[in-house]
Short mmCIF file of N, CA and C in Angstrom, two decimals:
data_model
loop_
_atom_site.label_atom_id
_atom_site.label_comp_id
_atom_site.label_asym_id
_atom_site.label_seq_id
_atom_site.Cartn_x
_atom_site.Cartn_y
_atom_site.Cartn_z
N UNK H 1 103.33 10.55 147.43
CA UNK H 1 104.39 10.99 146.80
C UNK H 1 103.97 11.37 145.17
N UNK H 2 104.24 12.32 144.66
CA UNK H 2 103.65 12.79 143.31
C UNK H 2 105.10 12.51 142.52
N UNK H 3 104.99 12.40 141.37
CA UNK H 3 106.39 12.25 140.56
C UNK H 3 105.68 13.42 139.37
N UNK H 4 106.77 13.73 139.00
CA UNK H 4 107.97 13.99 139.29
C UNK H 4 108.30 14.83 140.70
N UNK H 5 109.20 14.74 141.84
CA UNK H 5 108.88 15.69 142.84
C UNK H 5 109.22 17.12 142.98
N UNK H 6 108.22 17.93 143.43
CA UNK H 6 108.46 19.34 143.39
C UNK H 6 109.48 19.86 143.59
N UNK H 7 110.05 19.53 144.53
CA UNK H 7 111.60 20.00 145.00
C UNK H 7 112.86 19.85 143.82
N UNK H 8 112.50 18.66 142.73
CA UNK H 8 113.76 18.51 142.11
C UNK H 8 113.04 18.27 140.63
N UNK H 9 111.78 19.07 139.85
CA UNK H 9 110.95 18.67 139.28
C UNK H 9 111.54 18.88 137.62
N UNK H 10 112.67 20.26 137.38
CA UNK H 10 113.05 20.54 136.30
C UNK H 10 113.88 19.28 135.61
N UNK H 11 114.85 18.91 136.87
CA UNK H 11 115.62 18.02 136.39
C UNK H 11 115.03 16.31 135.98
N UNK H 12 113.86 16.33 136.74
CA UNK H 12 113.47 14.95 136.46
C UNK H 12 112.77 14.79 135.60
N UNK H 13 112.14 16.06 134.63
CA UNK H 13 111.47 16.40 133.64
C UNK H 13 112.01 16.45 132.49
N UNK H 14 113.45 16.77 132.53
CA UNK H 14 114.54 16.73 131.79
C UNK H 14 115.03 15.35 131.46
N UNK H 15 115.43 14.73 132.61
CA UNK H 15 115.72 13.55 132.41
C UNK H 15 114.56 12.28 131.41
N UNK H 16 113.25 12.83 132.19
CA UNK H 16 111.99 11.78 131.32
C UNK H 16 112.26 12.05 130.31
N UNK H 17 112.59 13.50 129.38
CA UNK H 17 112.88 13.89 127.83
C UNK H 17 113.76 13.24 127.38
N UNK H 18 115.01 12.96 127.94
CA UNK H 18 116.37 12.36 127.64
C UNK H 18 115.99 10.98 127.60
N UNK H 19 115.70 10.40 128.64
CA UNK H 19 115.75 8.88 128.70
C UNK H 19 115.30 8.16 127.59
N UNK H 20 114.55 8.24 126.60
CA UNK H 20 113.76 7.53 125.19
C UNK H 20 115.30 7.46 124.42
N UNK H 21 116.23 8.32 124.38
CA UNK H 21 117.38 8.39 123.65
C UNK H 21 118.47 8.07 124.03
N UNK H 22 118.43 7.64 125.44
CA UNK H 22 119.79 7.34 125.62
C UNK H 22 119.62 5.82 126.40
N UNK H 23 120.71 4.94 126.73
CA UNK H 23 120.95 3.47 127.05
C UNK H 23 120.02 3.31 128.39
N UNK H 24 120.32 4.48 129.54
CA UNK H 24 119.89 4.25 130.97
C UNK H 24 118.86 5.51 131.49
N UNK H 25 118.44 5.19 132.54
CA UNK H 25 117.82 6.17 133.29
C UNK H 25 119.00 6.92 133.97
N UNK H 26 119.85 6.21 134.27
CA UNK H 26 120.85 6.73 134.85
C UNK H 26 121.47 7.50 134.50
N UNK H 27 121.80 7.38 133.01
CA UNK H 27 122.68 8.35 132.11
C UNK H 27 121.66 9.31 131.99
N UNK H 28 120.27 9.18 131.65
CA UNK H 28 119.70 10.43 131.36
C UNK H 28 119.76 11.34 132.66
N UNK H 29 119.18 10.89 133.66
CA UNK H 29 119.57 11.79 134.99
C UNK H 29 120.89 12.62 134.98
N UNK H 30 122.21 11.60 135.18
CA UNK H 30 123.31 12.07 134.61
C UNK H 30 123.38 13.83 133.81
N UNK H 31 123.28 13.42 132.81
CA UNK H 31 122.93 14.30 131.85
C UNK H 31 121.92 15.82 132.15
N UNK H 32 120.66 15.46 132.62
CA UNK H 32 119.93 16.23 133.10
C UNK H 32 120.70 17.20 134.65
N UNK H 33 121.58 16.41 135.25
CA UNK H 33 122.20 17.16 136.31
C UNK H 33 123.20 18.15 135.98
N UNK H 34 123.96 17.62 134.76
CA UNK H 34 124.94 18.38 134.37
C UNK H 34 124.14 19.61 133.34
N UNK H 35 123.12 19.56 133.01
CA UNK H 35 122.54 20.76 132.50
C UNK H 35 121.91 21.35 133.39
N UNK H 36 121.32 21.02 134.40
CA UNK H 36 121.00 22.00 135.56
C UNK H 36 122.10 22.63 136.33
N UNK H 37 123.26 22.29 136.38
CA UNK H 37 124.27 22.79 136.85
C UNK H 37 125.17 23.68 136.02
N UNK H 38 124.52 23.91 134.48
CA UNK H 38 125.42 24.65 133.60
C UNK H 38 124.62 26.26 134.07
N UNK H 39 125.78 26.97 134.37
CA UNK H 39 125.04 28.44 134.87
C UNK H 39 124.59 29.11 133.66
N UNK H 40 125.18 29.08 132.21
CA UNK H 40 124.76 29.66 131.22
C UNK H 40 123.38 29.02 130.85
N UNK H 41 123.00 27.84 131.20
CA UNK H 41 121.74 27.37 130.53
C UNK H 41 121.02 27.53 131.33
N UNK H 42 120.97 27.97 132.72
CA UNK H 42 120.11 28.45 134.03
C UNK H 42 120.20 29.82 133.58
N UNK H 43 121.20 30.74 133.16
CA UNK H 43 120.77 32.11 133.24
C UNK H 43 119.62 32.60 131.58
N UNK H 44 120.03 31.35 130.92
CA UNK H 44 119.12 31.77 129.52
C UNK H 44 117.70 31.51 130.05
N UNK H 45 117.67 30.29 130.60
CA UNK H 45 116.28 30.20 131.06
C UNK H 45 115.25 30.90 131.89
N UNK H 46 115.94 31.67 132.85
CA UNK H 46 115.74 32.93 133.43
C UNK H 46 115.47 34.09 132.75
N UNK H 47 116.63 34.42 131.63
CA UNK H 47 116.03 35.50 130.67
C UNK H 47 114.79 35.16 129.86
N UNK H 48 114.55 33.88 129.42
CA UNK H 48 113.25 33.56 128.85
C UNK H 48 111.92 33.59 129.40
N UNK H 49 112.49 33.06 130.48
CA UNK H 49 110.91 33.60 131.98
C UNK H 49 110.79 34.96 131.71
N UNK H 50 112.01 35.63 132.42
CA UNK H 50 111.55 37.26 132.43
C UNK H 50 111.11 37.90 131.35
N UNK H 51 111.41 37.40 130.29
CA UNK H 51 110.64 38.14 128.92
C UNK H 51 109.04 37.74 128.90
N UNK H 52 108.84 36.29 128.88
CA UNK H 52 107.62 35.99 128.44
C UNK H 52 107.03 36.55 130.14
N UNK H 53 107.16 36.64 131.21
CA UNK H 53 106.78 37.21 132.58
C UNK H 53 106.32 38.75 132.28
N UNK H 54 107.00 39.50 131.17
CA UNK H 54 106.84 40.67 131.10
C UNK H 54 106.15 41.05 129.89
N UNK H 55 105.05 39.76 129.34
CA UNK H 55 104.57 39.68 127.88
C UNK H 55 105.69 40.42 126.89
N UNK H 56 106.81 39.65 126.86
CA UNK H 56 107.70 40.37 125.68
C UNK H 56 108.63 39.05 124.81
N UNK H 57 108.55 39.34 123.72
CA UNK H 57 109.02 37.97 123.19
C UNK H 57 110.42 37.66 123.37
N UNK H 58 110.84 36.84 123.60
CA UNK H 58 112.01 36.10 124.22
C UNK H 58 113.56 36.09 123.30
N UNK H 59 112.94 36.13 121.68
CA UNK H 59 114.12 36.40 121.10
C UNK H 59 114.38 34.92 120.48
N UNK H 60 113.91 33.96 120.72
CA UNK H 60 114.19 32.53 120.44
C UNK H 60 113.26 32.20 119.05
N UNK H 61 113.94 31.76 117.91
CA UNK H 61 113.31 31.67 116.91
C UNK H 61 112.22 30.67 116.78
N UNK H 62 112.64 29.38 117.96
CA UNK H 62 112.12 28.10 118.00
C UNK H 62 111.25 28.32 118.77
N UNK H 63 110.95 29.55 119.92
CA UNK H 63 109.77 29.72 121.09
C UNK H 63 108.76 29.49 120.26
N UNK H 64 107.90 28.47 120.89
CA UNK H 64 106.48 28.35 120.53
C UNK H 64 105.58 29.00 121.38
N UNK H 65 105.72 29.53 122.43
CA UNK H 65 104.96 30.88 123.17
C UNK H 65 105.08 32.09 122.54
N UNK H 66 106.32 32.38 121.78
CA UNK H 66 106.36 33.37 120.66
C UNK H 66 105.82 33.43 119.64
N UNK H 67 105.88 32.29 119.41
CA UNK H 67 104.92 32.32 117.78
C UNK H 67 103.89 31.91 117.76
N UNK H 68 103.21 31.57 118.76
CA UNK H 68 101.69 31.74 119.27
C UNK H 68 101.03 33.31 119.37
N UNK H 69 101.93 34.07 119.81
CA UNK H 69 101.48 35.10 120.30
C UNK H 69 101.77 35.94 119.18
N UNK H 70 102.56 35.88 118.53
CA UNK H 70 102.99 36.48 117.16
C UNK H 70 101.93 36.56 115.93
N UNK H 71 101.49 35.10 116.08
CA UNK H 71 100.24 34.97 115.22
C UNK H 71 98.83 34.50 115.63
N UNK H 72 98.76 35.17 117.05
CA UNK H 72 97.30 34.59 117.46
C UNK H 72 96.60 35.87 116.95
N UNK H 73 95.24 35.59 116.67
CA UNK H 73 94.05 36.21 116.14
C UNK H 73 93.75 37.38 117.41
N UNK H 74 93.83 38.71 117.34
CA UNK H 74 93.30 39.16 118.48
C UNK H 74 91.62 38.95 118.45
N UNK H 75 91.45 38.83 119.70
CA UNK H 75 89.77 39.02 120.04
C UNK H 75 89.19 39.99 119.90
N UNK H 76 87.63 40.10 119.09
CA UNK H 76 87.06 41.44 118.55
C UNK H 76 86.78 42.09 119.75
#
């Protein structure tokens, strides 16, 4: 079995990112679950994914993908 599990990958990745900043893995996983269950966060993720899939900027000034695309040197 690979980690993170394919059927719960995003929640595990979020928990991994939070884990060094909190007291326990259990708390990190609880926070990740809350983030995953928040409908506004899910809608925002879907909006960003849709924009990027359509090769459009997502409008987030901190988006590394949009930043790189904006400043990329076009191929000759």
